[in-house]
Short mmCIF file of C-alpha atoms in Angstrom, two decimals:
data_model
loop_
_atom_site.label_atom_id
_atom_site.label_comp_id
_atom_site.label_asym_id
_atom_site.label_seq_id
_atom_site.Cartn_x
_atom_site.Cartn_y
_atom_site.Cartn_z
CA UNK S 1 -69.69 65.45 249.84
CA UNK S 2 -71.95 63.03 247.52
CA UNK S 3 -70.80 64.55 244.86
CA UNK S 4 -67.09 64.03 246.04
CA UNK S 5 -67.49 60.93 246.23
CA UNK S 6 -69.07 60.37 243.03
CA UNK S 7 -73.02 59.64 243.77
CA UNK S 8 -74.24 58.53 240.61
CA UNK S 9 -78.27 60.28 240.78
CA UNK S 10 -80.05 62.51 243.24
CA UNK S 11 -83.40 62.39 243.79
CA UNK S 12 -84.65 65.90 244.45
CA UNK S 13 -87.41 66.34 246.58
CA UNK S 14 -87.70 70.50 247.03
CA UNK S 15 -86.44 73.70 244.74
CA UNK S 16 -84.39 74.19 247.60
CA UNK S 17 -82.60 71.63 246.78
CA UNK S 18 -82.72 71.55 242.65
CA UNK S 19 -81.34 74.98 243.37
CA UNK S 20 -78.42 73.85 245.93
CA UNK S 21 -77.66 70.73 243.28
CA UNK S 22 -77.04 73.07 240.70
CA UNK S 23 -75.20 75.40 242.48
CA UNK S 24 -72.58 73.17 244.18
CA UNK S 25 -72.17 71.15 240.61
CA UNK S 26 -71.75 74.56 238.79
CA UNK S 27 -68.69 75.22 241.10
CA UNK S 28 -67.49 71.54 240.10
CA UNK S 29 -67.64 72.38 236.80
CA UNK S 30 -70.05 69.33 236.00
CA UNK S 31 -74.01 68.36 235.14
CA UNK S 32 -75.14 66.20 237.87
CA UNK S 33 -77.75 63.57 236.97
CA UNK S 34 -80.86 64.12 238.86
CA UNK S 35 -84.74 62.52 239.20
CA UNK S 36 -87.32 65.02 240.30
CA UNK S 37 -89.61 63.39 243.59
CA UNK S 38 -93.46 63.42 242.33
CA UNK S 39 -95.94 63.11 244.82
CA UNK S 40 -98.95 61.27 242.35
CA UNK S 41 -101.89 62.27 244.76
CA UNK S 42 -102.84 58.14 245.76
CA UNK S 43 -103.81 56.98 249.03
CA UNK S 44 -102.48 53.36 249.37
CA UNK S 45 -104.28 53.01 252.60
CA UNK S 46 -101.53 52.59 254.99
CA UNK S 47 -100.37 53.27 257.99
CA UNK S 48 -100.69 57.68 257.98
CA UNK S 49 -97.11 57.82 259.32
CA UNK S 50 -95.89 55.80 256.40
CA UNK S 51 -98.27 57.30 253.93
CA UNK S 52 -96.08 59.14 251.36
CA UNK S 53 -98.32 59.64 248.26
CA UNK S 54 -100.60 62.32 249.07
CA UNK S 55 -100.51 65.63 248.13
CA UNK S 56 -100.29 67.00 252.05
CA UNK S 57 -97.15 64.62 252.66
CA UNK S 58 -94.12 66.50 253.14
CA UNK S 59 -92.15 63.98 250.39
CA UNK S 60 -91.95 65.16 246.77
CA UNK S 61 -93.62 67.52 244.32
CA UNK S 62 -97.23 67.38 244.28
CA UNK S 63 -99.11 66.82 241.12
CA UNK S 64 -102.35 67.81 242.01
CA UNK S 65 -100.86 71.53 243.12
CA UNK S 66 -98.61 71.99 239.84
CA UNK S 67 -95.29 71.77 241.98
CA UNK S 68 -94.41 68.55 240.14
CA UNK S 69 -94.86 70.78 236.78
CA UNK S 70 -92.77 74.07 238.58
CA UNK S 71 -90.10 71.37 239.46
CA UNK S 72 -89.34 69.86 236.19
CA UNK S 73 -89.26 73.43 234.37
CA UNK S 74 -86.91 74.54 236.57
CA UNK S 75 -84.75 71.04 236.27
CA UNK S 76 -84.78 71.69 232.81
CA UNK S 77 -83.52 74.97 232.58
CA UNK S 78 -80.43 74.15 235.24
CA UNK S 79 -77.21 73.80 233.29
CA UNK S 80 -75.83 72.00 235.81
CA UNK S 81 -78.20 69.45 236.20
CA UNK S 82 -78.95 66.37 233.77
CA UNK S 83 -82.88 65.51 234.21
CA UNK S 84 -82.45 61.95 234.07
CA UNK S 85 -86.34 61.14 234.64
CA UNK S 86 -89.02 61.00 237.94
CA UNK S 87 -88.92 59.52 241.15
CA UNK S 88 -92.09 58.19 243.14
CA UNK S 89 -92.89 56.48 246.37
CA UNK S 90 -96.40 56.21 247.89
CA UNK S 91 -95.69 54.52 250.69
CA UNK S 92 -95.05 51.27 253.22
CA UNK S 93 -97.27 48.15 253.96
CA UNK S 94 -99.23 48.77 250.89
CA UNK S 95 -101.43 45.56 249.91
CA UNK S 96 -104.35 46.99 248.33
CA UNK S 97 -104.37 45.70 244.77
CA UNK S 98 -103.75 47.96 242.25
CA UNK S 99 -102.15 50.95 243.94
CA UNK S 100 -98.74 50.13 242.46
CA UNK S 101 -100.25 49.83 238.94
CA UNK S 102 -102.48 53.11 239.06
CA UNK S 103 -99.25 55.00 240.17
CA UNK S 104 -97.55 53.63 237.03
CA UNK S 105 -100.14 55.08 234.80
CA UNK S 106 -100.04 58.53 236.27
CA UNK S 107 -96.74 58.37 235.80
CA UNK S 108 -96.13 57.83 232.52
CA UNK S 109 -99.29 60.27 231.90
CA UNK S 110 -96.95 62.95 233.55
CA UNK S 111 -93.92 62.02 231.51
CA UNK S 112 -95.96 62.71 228.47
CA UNK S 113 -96.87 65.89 229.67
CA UNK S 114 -93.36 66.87 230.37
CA UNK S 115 -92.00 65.73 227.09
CA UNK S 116 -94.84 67.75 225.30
CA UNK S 117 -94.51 71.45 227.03
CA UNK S 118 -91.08 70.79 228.64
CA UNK S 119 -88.83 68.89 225.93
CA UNK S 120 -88.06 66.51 228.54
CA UNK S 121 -87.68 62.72 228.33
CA UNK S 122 -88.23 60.31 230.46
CA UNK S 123 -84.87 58.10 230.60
CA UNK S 124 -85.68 56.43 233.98
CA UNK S 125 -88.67 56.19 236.09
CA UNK S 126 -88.78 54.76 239.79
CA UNK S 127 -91.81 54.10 241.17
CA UNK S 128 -89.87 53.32 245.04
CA UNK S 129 -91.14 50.70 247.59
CA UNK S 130 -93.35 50.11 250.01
CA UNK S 131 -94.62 46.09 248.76
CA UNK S 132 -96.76 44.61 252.05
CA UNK S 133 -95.29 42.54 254.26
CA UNK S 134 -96.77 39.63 256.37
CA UNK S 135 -96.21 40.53 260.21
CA UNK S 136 -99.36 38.73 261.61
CA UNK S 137 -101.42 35.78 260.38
CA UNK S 138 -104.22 38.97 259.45
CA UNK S 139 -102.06 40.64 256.92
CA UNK S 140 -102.11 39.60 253.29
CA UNK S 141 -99.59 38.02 250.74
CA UNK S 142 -98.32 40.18 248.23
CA UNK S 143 -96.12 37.71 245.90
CA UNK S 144 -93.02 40.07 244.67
CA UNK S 145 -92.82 38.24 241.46
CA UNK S 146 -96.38 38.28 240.39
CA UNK S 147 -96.41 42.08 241.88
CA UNK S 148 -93.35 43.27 239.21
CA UNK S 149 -94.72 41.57 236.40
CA UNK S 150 -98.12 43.47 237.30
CA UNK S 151 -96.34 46.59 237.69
CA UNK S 152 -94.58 45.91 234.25
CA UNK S 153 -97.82 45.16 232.10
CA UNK S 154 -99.27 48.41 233.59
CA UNK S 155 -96.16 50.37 232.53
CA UNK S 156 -96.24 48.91 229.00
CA UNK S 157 -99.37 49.56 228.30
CA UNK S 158 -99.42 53.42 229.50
CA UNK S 159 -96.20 53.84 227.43
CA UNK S 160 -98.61 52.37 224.54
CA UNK S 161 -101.66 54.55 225.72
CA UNK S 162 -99.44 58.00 225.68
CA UNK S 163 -97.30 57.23 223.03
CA UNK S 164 -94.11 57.64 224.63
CA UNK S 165 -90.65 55.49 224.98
CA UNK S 166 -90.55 53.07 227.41
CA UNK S 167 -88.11 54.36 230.13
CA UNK S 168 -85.95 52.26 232.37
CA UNK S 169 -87.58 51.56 235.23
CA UNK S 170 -86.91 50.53 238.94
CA UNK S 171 -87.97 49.31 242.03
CA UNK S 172 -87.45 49.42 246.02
CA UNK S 173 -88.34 46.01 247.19
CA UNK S 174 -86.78 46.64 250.36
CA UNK S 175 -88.44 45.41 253.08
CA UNK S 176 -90.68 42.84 251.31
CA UNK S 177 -87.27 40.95 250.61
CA UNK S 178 -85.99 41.11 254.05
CA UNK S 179 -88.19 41.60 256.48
CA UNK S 180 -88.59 37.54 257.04
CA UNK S 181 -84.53 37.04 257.22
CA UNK S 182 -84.92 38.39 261.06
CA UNK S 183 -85.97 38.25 264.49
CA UNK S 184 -85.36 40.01 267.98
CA UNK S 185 -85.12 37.99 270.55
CA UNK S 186 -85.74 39.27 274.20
CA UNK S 187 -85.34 38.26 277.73
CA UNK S 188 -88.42 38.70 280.19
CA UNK S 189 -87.05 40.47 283.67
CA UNK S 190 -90.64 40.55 284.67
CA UNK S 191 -94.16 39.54 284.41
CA UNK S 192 -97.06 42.25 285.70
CA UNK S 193 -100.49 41.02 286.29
CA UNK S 194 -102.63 43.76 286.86
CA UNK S 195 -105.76 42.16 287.59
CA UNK S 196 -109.38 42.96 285.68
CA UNK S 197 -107.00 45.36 283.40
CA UNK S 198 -103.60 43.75 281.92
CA UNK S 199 -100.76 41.49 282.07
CA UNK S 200 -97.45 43.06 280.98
CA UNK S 201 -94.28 40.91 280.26
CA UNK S 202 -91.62 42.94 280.61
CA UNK S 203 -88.17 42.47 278.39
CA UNK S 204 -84.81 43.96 278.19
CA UNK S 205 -85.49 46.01 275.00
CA UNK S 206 -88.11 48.02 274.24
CA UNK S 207 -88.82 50.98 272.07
CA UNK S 208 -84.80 51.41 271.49
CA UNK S 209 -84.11 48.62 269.44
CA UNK S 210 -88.12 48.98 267.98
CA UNK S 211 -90.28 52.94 267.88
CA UNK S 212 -92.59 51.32 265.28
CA UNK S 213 -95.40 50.51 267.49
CA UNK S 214 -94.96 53.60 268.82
CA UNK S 215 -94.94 55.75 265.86
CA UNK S 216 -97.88 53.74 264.71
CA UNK S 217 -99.11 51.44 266.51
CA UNK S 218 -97.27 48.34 264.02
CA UNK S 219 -98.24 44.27 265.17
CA UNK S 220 -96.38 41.64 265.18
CA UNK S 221 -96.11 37.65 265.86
CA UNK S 222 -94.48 36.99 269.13
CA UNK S 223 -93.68 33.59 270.13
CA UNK S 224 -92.33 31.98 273.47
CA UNK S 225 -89.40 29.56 271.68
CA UNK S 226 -87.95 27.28 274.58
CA UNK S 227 -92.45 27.02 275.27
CA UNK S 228 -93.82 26.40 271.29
CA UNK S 229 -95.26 22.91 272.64
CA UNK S 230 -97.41 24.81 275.90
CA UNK S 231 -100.71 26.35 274.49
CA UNK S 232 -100.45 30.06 274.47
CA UNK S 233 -103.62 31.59 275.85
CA UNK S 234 -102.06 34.56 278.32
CA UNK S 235 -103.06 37.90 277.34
CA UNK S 236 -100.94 39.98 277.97
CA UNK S 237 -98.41 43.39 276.36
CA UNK S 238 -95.07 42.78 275.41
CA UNK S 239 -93.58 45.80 276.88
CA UNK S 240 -89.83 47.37 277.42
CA UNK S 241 -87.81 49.07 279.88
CA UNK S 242 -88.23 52.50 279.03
CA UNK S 243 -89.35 55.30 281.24
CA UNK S 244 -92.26 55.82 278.47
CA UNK S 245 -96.09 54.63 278.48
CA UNK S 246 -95.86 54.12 274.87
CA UNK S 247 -93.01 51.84 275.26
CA UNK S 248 -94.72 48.88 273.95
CA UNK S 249 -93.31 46.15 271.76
CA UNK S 250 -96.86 44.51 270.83
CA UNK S 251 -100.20 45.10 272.22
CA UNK S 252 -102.47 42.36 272.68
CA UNK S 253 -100.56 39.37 272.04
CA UNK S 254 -100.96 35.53 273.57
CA UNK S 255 -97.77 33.75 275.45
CA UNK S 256 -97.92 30.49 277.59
CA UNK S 257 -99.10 31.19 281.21
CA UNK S 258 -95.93 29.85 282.59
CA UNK S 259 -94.00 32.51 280.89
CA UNK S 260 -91.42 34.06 283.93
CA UNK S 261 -88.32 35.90 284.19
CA UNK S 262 -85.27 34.82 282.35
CA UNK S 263 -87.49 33.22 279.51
CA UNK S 264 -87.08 34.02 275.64
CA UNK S 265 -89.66 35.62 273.82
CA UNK S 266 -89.02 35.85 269.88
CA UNK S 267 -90.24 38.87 268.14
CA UNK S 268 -90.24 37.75 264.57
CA UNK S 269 -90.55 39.66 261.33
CA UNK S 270 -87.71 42.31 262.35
CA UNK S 271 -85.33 41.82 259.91
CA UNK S 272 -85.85 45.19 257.78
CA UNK S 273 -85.92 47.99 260.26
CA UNK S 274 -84.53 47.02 263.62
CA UNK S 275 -81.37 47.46 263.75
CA UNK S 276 -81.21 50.62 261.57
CA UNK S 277 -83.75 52.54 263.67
CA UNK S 278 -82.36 51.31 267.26
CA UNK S 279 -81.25 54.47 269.19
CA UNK S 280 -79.87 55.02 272.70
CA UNK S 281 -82.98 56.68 274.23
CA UNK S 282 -82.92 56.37 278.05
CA UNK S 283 -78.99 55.78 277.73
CA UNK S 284 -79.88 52.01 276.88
CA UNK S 285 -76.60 50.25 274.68
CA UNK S 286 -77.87 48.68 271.67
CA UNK S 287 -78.10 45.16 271.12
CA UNK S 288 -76.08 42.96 268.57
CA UNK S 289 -77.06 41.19 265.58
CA UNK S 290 -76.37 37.73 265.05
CA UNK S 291 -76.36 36.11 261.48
CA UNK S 292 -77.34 32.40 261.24
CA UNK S 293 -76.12 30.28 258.60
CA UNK S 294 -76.16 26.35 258.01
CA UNK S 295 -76.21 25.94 262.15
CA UNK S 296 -73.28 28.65 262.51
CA UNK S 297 -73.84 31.65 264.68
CA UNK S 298 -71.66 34.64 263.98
CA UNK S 299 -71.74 37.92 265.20
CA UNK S 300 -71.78 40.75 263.04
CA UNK S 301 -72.62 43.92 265.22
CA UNK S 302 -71.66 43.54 268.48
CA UNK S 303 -73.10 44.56 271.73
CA UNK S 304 -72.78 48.31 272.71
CA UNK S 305 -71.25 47.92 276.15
CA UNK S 306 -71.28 50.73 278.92
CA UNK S 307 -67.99 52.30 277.37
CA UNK S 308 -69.53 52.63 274.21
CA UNK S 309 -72.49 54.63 275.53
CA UNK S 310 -69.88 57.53 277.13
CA UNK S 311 -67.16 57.83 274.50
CA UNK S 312 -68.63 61.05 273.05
CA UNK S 313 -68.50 62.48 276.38
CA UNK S 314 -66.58 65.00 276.60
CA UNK S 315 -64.51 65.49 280.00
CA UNK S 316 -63.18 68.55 281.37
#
């Protein structure tokens, strides 16, 4: 179908699927421009479920192992397939300082490499995403700016070191640009005071519209908006309406002590992967988005409404 349609580049991430690439653009009678998916062997110290650098991950072709090597021969020797360059991505919430700039360098060591036993050159090189963002007053500030130009210098100079072309090269910002453009705002149904153990204030979302915290465990800053001039010093768990444990929206958080039913509470920091990882576990409709812009509200996804839950039912 991508190829129907006219998908410029595919990243290939197995020989199952080099193989299936050149097999469906062999029966098209065309060479389909492809990047092979290297797996560089860095740790960027991340969360382990968003961790997609190591060798053990189950993205890419691993360098340490020789797969990345097995891969590119293969590319190579496809006639249907036009080895455009490689494809990287180590992972998400990465702050630690140099992880982006390392990557580059073993990189470009590896394009080297395939130039000198394979006869391939690197044309383009995409080193993916994953740039930190700030969720909680204890995360750091990666400027995106200062981070490119970093990443730049360090692809220079490699291309220097090795000797080799420098190839077009791009980036997956993603949610380090827009992250910060949303919010999720709840309603509390309920507050549970469980005394000597926890408070729970209970909204009408929940691990639907946001699994992160319980995939792994993610924080956030949560703020009571109609209450930002009462001191907030409850501690309590923002929680949601599943039928789950785990359904948690942020452990360990502080609200006003008058927060009650029917009250807001803002979830902020939500604008990258809320809405396109909401679900209908539990049967729950999903909620709409609302952009905001110079004082207008409009609504761009609507609510899911009871209909919309049943009209893939099938009756008999």
């Amino acid at each position: 179908y991508a190829m129907d349609a006219g998908v410029g580049c595919f990243v290939v991430d197995n020989l199952e699927e080099l193989f299936a690439v050149n097999r469906e653009a062999s029966l098209r009678g065309m060479r389909q421009k492809i990047l092979i998916r290297v797996t560089p062997g860095i740790d960027p110290h991340t969360y382990e479920a968003v961790n997609t650098g190591t060798s053990e991950c189950k993205f890419g072709f691993s360098l340490e192992t020789g797969l990345a090597d097995e891969a590119v021969r293969n590319a190579a020797s496809a006639p249907n397939t036009d080895l455009a360059g490689l494809h990287c991505h180590i992972g998400s919430m990465v702050f630690e300082e140099d992880v982006f700039e390392r990557t580059a360098e073993l990189m470009i060591a590896f394009a080297k490499r395939c130039e000198e036993k394979y006869g391939v050159k690197t044309r383009e090189l995409d080193l993916g995403g994953g740039i930190g963002t700030r969720y909680t007053e204890a995360d750091g500030h990666v400027s995106v700016p200062e981070k490119i130009a970093s990443i730049g210098r360090a692809l220079k100079n490699a291309c220097r070191k090795y000797g080799i072309s420098e190839p077009k090269c791009f980036l997956e910002p993603g949610r380090s640009i827009v992250a910060d453009a949303g919010m999720t705002v709840y309603t509390v149904g309920s507050v549970k005071r469980i005394p000597g153990y926890r408070t729970y204030v209970a909204v009408d979302g929940g691990m639907t519209d946001n699994p992160r915290y319980a995939l792994y465990g993610s924080r956030y800053t949560c703020l009571a908006p109609e209450k930002m001039s009462e001191p907030a010093e409850m501690f309590c768990t923002l929680a949601g309406k599943c039928c789950e444990s785990g359904d948690i929206i942020c452990q360990d958080i502080f609200l006003p002590e008058s927060i009650r039913r029917g009250d807001y509470v803002a979830v902020c920091t939500t604008g990258a992967y809320n809405y396109s990882m909401a679900s209908n576990y539990n049967r729950f409709g999903r909620p709409p988005v609302v952009m905001l812009d110079g004082g207008r509200a409009d609504v761009v996804v609507r609510r899911e409404s009871l209909e919309d839950l049943i009209r893939l039912d099938i009756a008999e």
